[in-house]
Amino acid sequence: MKPLDTSRPVILLGGGASTLAAVRSLGKAGIRVYASGRAGCRAMRSRYCHKSIPVPAGTPVKQWWHRILIEKAQPELEGAVILVGCDESLEFVEENVDALRQRYLVEEFRPELRRAMLDKQATLELAREVGVPIPQFWDVDSAEDVLAIRDELRFPVMVKPLSSYTFMEDFGRKLFIIQDNFDEVVEKVALCRDRGHEVMVVEMIPGPDSLLSSYYTYRTPAGELLYDYTKSVIRRWPVNRGGGCFHQSEWLPETAEMGRRLFEGIGWQGIGNVEFKRDTRDGQLKIIEVNGRLTAGHPLVTESGAAIDVAIYCHLTGQQVPKIAQYSGKLRLWDPLRDLMAYLELRQTGQLSFVGWLRSILTQKTILPFFKFSDPLPGLTEVRDVITRGFGSILPKKR
């Protein structure tokens, strides 16, 4: 391959572990990286970050990005590649793509598909159209709609928002799980609608979180796939509804095949990540969600040897894309505190012993989502903030 031309910088917007891993990967490749996000955007604290542009406290994040990238665009950012690491930055780029493309390099994408994948119900509907298995779901706008489907529900079910990040900000969780109480389904739907959240009721695929797997790719407008990568989940916290806290890098042919079927079937363009869960009742992989951005598993992707962010950079800047022919299948991404909480929850139900938990951690090489000895500040900052939040939650409130 020709030497990498690193003359164009990269702007990373938002994200946590996702954009931190990207700034490290791109920075090691000699690419100048700028990062902008809220205080928790750890990419801004990395030694590989050329310049951080933090969102001022109290300023809406999308308003800030509009100001620094469009209204008062900075000359040093001219021609940069924009990569996103959260749903807010995904929405910002989609909403302002025409203005952004006048100054920057933005990945190819179809806006209507980006919007659809931010809507969990639209995601399931599109998947069903192209023959990708889905969990059963019901469109509900009110408690009356729930009453109408009483005889159809098969517990457990989830009351799941169509838009995740606003729901998370409001409730501090991704969804509600109802084990066997129909009245609770009615109550939770009414609560969500009263707070302005659109939701659906979805059957919960039974079984542990270790049945989850994900496929990553970048699909060009011509239908070319720049790379294939898959991983699985070992544990999530909270169990069955939270974010992954222990991931495994491994090649999963069936997950990759199902992911390709989805993206090719709907005509996807750009960064694509799709998560499935195997339904042990029929053996099928069923779609959970799709992300058109860098994800929290990005540290595992890059550290396993799949520098997909560099591949995307090369593609967008018109350079030869490095082939990612293989990567480590013996690497795990471990979030210690959240995984400890997962273990405690699983122990209560007899699903995991202390020896089993310890063995899973020591079996293979593990990496951490934020801390690296070669770039310690983001990890130390994360630990500090976790401790601060922990003490803040147990200390008595001032009156």
Coordinates of C-alpha atoms in Angstrom, one line a residue:
M1 CA 0.0 0.0 0.0
K2 CA 1.0 3.6 -0.5
P3 CA 1.9 5.6 2.6
L4 CA -1.1 7.0 4.3
D5 CA -1.8 10.7 3.5
T6 CA -2.8 12.2 6.8
S7 CA -3.2 15.8 5.7
R8 CA -6.9 15.9 6.3
P9 CA -7.9 16.0 10.0
V10 CA -10.8 14.2 11.7
I11 CA -13.5 15.7 13.9
L12 CA -15.0 13.4 16.4
L13 CA -18.4 14.4 17.7
G14 CA -19.8 13.2 21.1
G15 CA -19.5 9.6 22.3
G16 CA -17.7 8.0 25.2
A17 CA -15.6 4.8 24.8
S18 CA -16.5 4.9 21.1
T19 CA -14.7 8.1 20.1
L20 CA -12.0 7.6 22.7
A21 CA -11.0 4.4 20.9
A22 CA -11.2 6.3 17.6
V23 CA -9.0 9.1 18.6
R24 CA -6.4 6.6 19.8
S25 CA -6.6 4.5 16.6
L26 CA -6.5 7.5 14.3
G27 CA -3.9 9.4 16.3
K28 CA -1.6 6.4 16.3
A29 CA -1.9 6.4 12.5
G30 CA -0.6 10.0 12.5
I31 CA -3.9 11.7 11.8
R32 CA -4.7 15.0 13.5
V33 CA -7.9 14.6 15.5
Y34 CA -10.2 17.2 17.0
A35 CA -12.9 16.2 19.5
S36 CA -16.0 18.0 20.7
G37 CA -18.6 16.8 23.2
R38 CA -20.0 17.2 26.7
A39 CA -17.8 16.8 29.7
G40 CA -18.0 13.0 29.6
C41 CA -16.5 12.8 26.1
R42 CA -13.3 11.1 27.0
A43 CA -11.7 11.6 23.6
M44 CA -11.1 15.2 24.6
R45 CA -8.8 14.1 27.3
S46 CA -6.7 11.8 25.2
R47 CA -3.1 12.6 24.4
Y48 CA -3.9 11.7 20.8
C49 CA -6.5 14.6 20.7
H50 CA -4.9 17.5 18.8
K51 CA -7.5 19.9 20.2
S52 CA -10.6 19.6 22.2
I53 CA -13.7 21.8 21.7
P54 CA -15.9 21.1 24.7
V55 CA -19.6 22.0 24.7
P56 CA -20.1 24.8 27.3
A57 CA -22.2 23.9 30.2
G58 CA -25.9 24.7 29.6
T59 CA -25.5 24.9 25.8
P60 CA -27.5 22.5 23.8
V61 CA -25.0 20.2 22.2
K62 CA -26.4 20.3 18.6
Q63 CA -26.6 24.1 18.8
W64 CA -22.9 24.2 19.8
W65 CA -21.8 21.9 16.9
H66 CA -23.8 24.1 14.5
R67 CA -22.0 27.2 15.8
I68 CA -18.4 25.8 15.6
L69 CA -18.9 23.9 12.3
I70 CA -21.3 25.9 10.3
E71 CA -22.1 29.4 11.7
K72 CA -18.5 30.3 12.7
A73 CA -16.5 27.5 11.0
Q74 CA -12.9 27.4 12.1
P75 CA -10.4 27.5 9.2
E76 CA -8.2 24.8 10.8
L77 CA -11.1 22.3 10.5
E78 CA -11.7 22.9 6.8
G79 CA -11.9 19.7 4.8
A80 CA -11.9 17.5 7.9
V81 CA -13.5 14.1 8.0
I82 CA -16.5 14.0 10.5
L83 CA -17.1 10.9 12.5
V84 CA -19.9 10.5 15.1
G85 CA -20.1 8.5 18.3
C86 CA -23.6 9.0 19.7
D87 CA -27.2 9.4 18.6
E88 CA -27.2 13.2 19.1
S89 CA -24.2 13.7 16.8
L90 CA -25.8 11.2 14.3
E91 CA -28.9 13.4 14.3
F92 CA -26.9 16.6 14.0
V93 CA -25.0 15.4 10.9
E94 CA -28.2 14.0 9.3
E95 CA -30.1 17.3 9.9
N96 CA -27.3 19.5 8.6
V97 CA -25.6 17.2 6.0
D98 CA -25.9 19.6 3.0
A99 CA -24.3 22.5 4.9
L100 CA -21.6 20.2 6.4
R101 CA -20.7 18.7 3.0
Q102 CA -19.8 22.2 1.7
R103 CA -16.8 22.3 4.1
Y104 CA -16.1 18.8 5.4
L105 CA -16.0 15.1 4.3
V106 CA -19.1 13.3 5.6
E107 CA -19.6 9.6 5.2
E108 CA -22.2 8.4 2.6
F109 CA -25.6 7.7 4.0
R110 CA -29.2 7.8 3.1
P111 CA -31.0 10.2 5.5
E112 CA -34.3 8.3 5.4
L113 CA -32.5 5.1 6.5
R114 CA -30.6 6.9 9.2
R115 CA -33.8 8.3 10.6
A116 CA -35.5 4.9 10.4
M117 CA -32.7 3.2 12.4
L118 CA -33.1 5.8 15.1
D119 CA -36.7 4.7 15.4
K120 CA -36.7 1.2 16.9
Q121 CA -40.1 0.3 15.4
A122 CA -39.2 1.4 11.9
T123 CA -36.0 -0.7 12.3
L124 CA -38.0 -3.8 12.9
E125 CA -40.4 -3.1 10.1
L126 CA -37.6 -2.6 7.6
A127 CA -35.9 -5.8 8.7
R128 CA -39.1 -7.8 8.3
E129 CA -39.4 -6.5 4.8
V130 CA -36.0 -7.9 3.7
G131 CA -36.4 -11.2 5.4
V132 CA -34.4 -10.7 8.6
P133 CA -36.1 -12.3 11.6
I134 CA -37.5 -10.0 14.3
P135 CA -39.2 -10.3 17.7
Q136 CA -42.9 -9.8 17.7
F137 CA -43.9 -6.2 18.5
W138 CA -47.1 -4.1 18.8
D139 CA -47.6 -0.4 17.9
V140 CA -49.2 1.3 20.9
D141 CA -50.1 5.0 21.3
S142 CA -52.2 4.7 24.4
A143 CA -53.2 2.5 27.2
E144 CA -56.3 1.7 25.2
D145 CA -54.1 0.2 22.5
V146 CA -52.5 -2.1 25.0
L147 CA -55.9 -3.3 26.2
A148 CA -56.7 -4.3 22.6
I149 CA -53.6 -6.6 22.4
R150 CA -54.1 -8.3 25.8
D151 CA -54.8 -11.7 24.3
E152 CA -51.8 -11.5 22.0
L153 CA -49.0 -10.7 24.5
R154 CA -46.5 -13.4 25.4
F155 CA -44.6 -12.5 28.5
P156 CA -42.0 -11.3 29.3
V157 CA -42.3 -8.2 27.2
M158 CA -40.6 -4.8 27.0
V159 CA -42.0 -1.4 26.8
K160 CA -39.3 0.1 24.5
P161 CA -38.9 3.7 23.3
L162 CA -38.7 4.4 19.6
S163 CA -35.9 7.0 20.4
S164 CA -33.4 5.7 23.0
Y165 CA -31.3 8.7 24.1
T166 CA -34.1 11.0 25.1
F167 CA -35.7 8.2 27.0
M168 CA -32.4 7.4 28.8
E169 CA -32.1 11.1 29.8
D170 CA -35.6 11.0 31.2
F171 CA -35.8 7.6 32.9
G172 CA -32.1 6.6 33.3
R173 CA -32.7 3.3 31.6
K174 CA -33.1 2.0 28.1
L175 CA -36.5 0.3 28.5
F176 CA -39.0 -1.3 30.9
I177 CA -39.2 -5.1 31.3
I178 CA -42.5 -6.6 32.5
Q179 CA -42.3 -10.3 33.5
D180 CA -45.9 -11.3 33.8
N181 CA -48.2 -8.4 34.8
F182 CA -50.5 -7.0 32.1
D183 CA -51.6 -4.1 34.3
E184 CA -47.9 -3.1 34.5
V185 CA -47.7 -3.0 30.8
V186 CA -50.7 -0.6 30.7
E187 CA -49.1 1.5 33.5
K188 CA -45.7 1.8 31.8
V189 CA -47.1 2.7 28.4
A190 CA -49.3 5.4 30.0
L191 CA -46.3 6.7 32.0
C192 CA -44.1 6.9 28.8
R193 CA -46.8 8.6 26.7
D194 CA -47.5 11.1 29.5
R195 CA -43.9 12.1 29.4
G196 CA -43.9 12.5 25.6
H197 CA -42.1 9.3 24.6
E198 CA -43.3 7.2 21.7
V199 CA -43.0 3.5 22.7
M200 CA -43.8 0.0 21.4
V201 CA -44.4 -3.2 23.2
V202 CA -41.9 -5.9 22.1
E203 CA -41.7 -9.6 23.1
M204 CA -38.5 -10.2 25.1
I205 CA -36.4 -12.9 23.5
P206 CA -35.7 -15.3 26.4
G207 CA -32.2 -16.4 27.5
P208 CA -29.0 -14.8 28.8
D209 CA -27.2 -11.8 27.4
S210 CA -24.5 -14.2 26.0
L211 CA -26.9 -14.9 23.1
L212 CA -26.2 -11.4 21.8
S213 CA -23.9 -10.8 18.9
S214 CA -23.1 -7.9 16.6
Y215 CA -21.9 -7.3 13.0
Y216 CA -20.0 -4.2 11.9
T217 CA -19.3 -2.9 8.3
Y218 CA -19.2 0.1 6.1
R219 CA -21.2 -0.1 2.9
T220 CA -20.4 2.2 0.0
P221 CA -23.0 3.6 -2.4
A222 CA -21.8 1.0 -4.9
G223 CA -22.6 -1.8 -2.4
E224 CA -18.9 -2.6 -1.5
L225 CA -18.3 -3.6 2.1
L226 CA -15.1 -2.1 3.4
Y227 CA -14.7 -4.6 6.2
D228 CA -16.5 -7.4 8.2
Y229 CA -16.2 -7.6 12.0
T230 CA -18.3 -9.5 14.5
K231 CA -18.3 -9.8 18.3
S232 CA -20.5 -11.3 21.0
V233 CA -21.6 -10.2 24.5
I234 CA -20.8 -12.1 27.6
R235 CA -22.6 -9.9 30.1
R236 CA -24.7 -6.7 30.3
W237 CA -25.7 -4.5 33.2
P238 CA -28.4 -4.2 34.2
V239 CA -28.9 -7.8 33.1
N240 CA -31.1 -8.2 30.0
R241 CA -31.6 -4.5 29.5
G242 CA -28.4 -2.5 30.0
G243 CA -25.3 -1.8 28.0
G244 CA -22.7 -4.4 27.4
C245 CA -20.0 -4.6 30.2
F246 CA -18.1 -7.7 29.0
H247 CA -17.6 -8.3 25.2
Q248 CA -15.8 -11.0 23.2
S249 CA -14.1 -10.4 19.9
E250 CA -14.7 -13.4 17.6
W251 CA -15.7 -14.3 14.1
L252 CA -19.3 -15.3 13.8
P253 CA -20.2 -16.3 10.2
E254 CA -24.0 -16.5 10.8
T255 CA -24.1 -13.1 12.5
A256 CA -22.1 -11.6 9.6
E257 CA -24.4 -13.3 7.0
M258 CA -27.5 -11.9 8.7
G259 CA -26.0 -8.5 9.0
R260 CA -25.1 -8.4 5.3
R261 CA -28.6 -9.5 4.4
L262 CA -30.0 -6.6 6.3
F263 CA -27.8 -3.9 5.0
E264 CA -27.9 -5.1 1.4
G265 CA -31.6 -5.7 1.5
I266 CA -32.4 -2.1 2.7
G267 CA -29.7 -0.5 0.6
W268 CA -27.8 0.8 3.6
Q269 CA -24.9 3.2 3.1
G270 CA -22.1 4.3 5.5
I271 CA -21.2 2.9 8.9
G272 CA -23.4 0.0 10.0
N273 CA -23.6 -1.9 13.2
V274 CA -26.5 -4.4 13.9
E275 CA -27.1 -6.4 17.1
F276 CA -28.9 -9.7 17.1
K277 CA -30.1 -12.1 19.8
R278 CA -30.5 -15.9 19.2
D279 CA -33.9 -17.1 20.0
T280 CA -33.5 -20.5 21.5
R281 CA -37.2 -21.3 20.8
D282 CA -36.6 -21.5 17.1
G283 CA -32.8 -21.1 16.8
Q284 CA -33.0 -17.9 14.8
L285 CA -30.9 -14.7 15.1
K286 CA -33.4 -11.9 15.6
I287 CA -32.6 -8.2 15.2
I288 CA -32.4 -6.0 18.3
E289 CA -31.1 -2.7 17.0
V290 CA -29.0 -0.9 14.4
N291 CA -26.5 1.9 14.8
G292 CA -25.1 4.0 12.1
R293 CA -22.2 5.3 14.1
L294 CA -19.2 4.2 16.2
T295 CA -20.4 2.2 19.2
A296 CA -19.3 1.5 22.8
G297 CA -17.6 -1.7 21.5
H298 CA -15.2 0.3 19.4
P299 CA -12.2 -0.2 21.7
L300 CA -12.6 -4.0 21.2
V301 CA -12.8 -3.6 17.5
T302 CA -9.6 -1.5 17.1
E303 CA -7.6 -3.3 19.8
S304 CA -8.3 -6.6 18.2
G305 CA -6.6 -5.5 15.0
A306 CA -9.6 -4.2 13.0
A307 CA -8.8 -0.5 12.5
I308 CA -12.1 0.2 10.9
D309 CA -11.9 4.0 11.6
V310 CA -8.7 4.2 9.6
A311 CA -10.4 2.2 6.8
I312 CA -13.3 4.7 6.7
Y313 CA -10.8 7.6 6.7
C314 CA -9.0 6.1 3.7
H315 CA -12.2 5.6 1.8
L316 CA -13.5 9.1 2.4
T317 CA -10.2 10.7 1.5
G318 CA -9.9 8.7 -1.7
Q319 CA -7.1 6.5 -0.6
Q320 CA -6.5 2.8 -0.9
V321 CA -8.5 1.1 1.9
P322 CA -6.4 -1.4 4.0
K323 CA -7.9 -4.9 4.0
I324 CA -8.9 -6.2 7.4
A325 CA -8.5 -9.8 6.6
Q326 CA -8.3 -11.1 10.2
Y327 CA -8.3 -9.9 13.8
S328 CA -7.9 -11.4 17.2
G329 CA -10.6 -13.7 18.4
K330 CA -9.1 -14.0 21.9
L331 CA -9.6 -10.5 23.2
R332 CA -12.3 -9.2 25.6
L333 CA -13.5 -5.7 26.6
W334 CA -14.3 -5.5 30.3
D335 CA -15.9 -2.7 32.2
P336 CA -14.9 -3.7 35.8
L337 CA -17.4 -1.8 37.9
R338 CA -20.5 -2.4 35.7
D339 CA -19.5 -6.1 35.3
L340 CA -19.2 -6.5 39.1
M341 CA -22.8 -5.2 39.3
A342 CA -23.8 -7.7 36.7
Y343 CA -22.2 -10.5 38.6
L344 CA -24.0 -9.5 41.8
E345 CA -27.3 -9.4 40.0
L346 CA -26.7 -12.8 38.4
R347 CA -25.5 -14.3 41.7
Q348 CA -28.8 -13.4 43.3
T349 CA -30.6 -15.6 40.8
G350 CA -28.1 -18.4 40.9
Q351 CA -26.9 -17.9 37.3
L352 CA -23.2 -17.1 38.1
S353 CA -20.8 -18.1 40.9
F354 CA -17.9 -16.0 42.1
V355 CA -15.5 -18.7 40.7
G356 CA -17.3 -18.6 37.4
W357 CA -17.2 -14.8 37.2
L358 CA -13.5 -14.8 38.1
R359 CA -12.7 -17.5 35.5
S360 CA -14.4 -15.6 32.8
I361 CA -12.3 -12.6 33.4
L362 CA -9.0 -14.5 33.6
T363 CA -9.6 -16.8 30.6
Q364 CA -8.4 -14.4 27.9
K365 CA -6.7 -11.1 27.6
T366 CA -8.9 -8.2 28.5
I367 CA -8.8 -4.5 27.8
L368 CA -10.6 -1.7 29.5
P369 CA -13.0 0.8 27.7
F370 CA -11.2 3.9 29.0
F371 CA -7.9 3.2 30.6
K372 CA -4.6 2.5 28.8
F373 CA -1.2 3.0 30.4
S374 CA 0.0 4.7 27.2
D375 CA -2.9 7.2 27.5
P376 CA -4.0 7.2 31.1
L377 CA -5.8 10.5 31.5
P378 CA -9.2 9.5 30.0
G379 CA -9.3 6.4 32.2
L380 CA -8.3 8.3 35.4
T381 CA -10.9 11.0 34.6
E382 CA -13.6 8.3 34.2
V383 CA -12.7 6.7 37.5
R384 CA -12.8 10.1 39.2
D385 CA -16.2 10.9 37.8
V386 CA -17.6 7.5 38.7
I387 CA -16.4 7.9 42.3
T388 CA -17.8 11.5 42.4
R389 CA -21.2 10.3 41.1
G390 CA -21.2 7.4 43.6
F391 CA -20.6 9.6 46.6
G392 CA -23.0 12.2 45.3
S393 CA -25.8 9.6 45.3
I394 CA -25.3 8.5 48.9
L395 CA -24.5 11.8 50.6
P396 CA -27.4 13.7 52.1
K397 CA -28.8 16.4 49.9
K398 CA -28.3 20.0 51.1
R399 CA -31.5 21.8 52.1

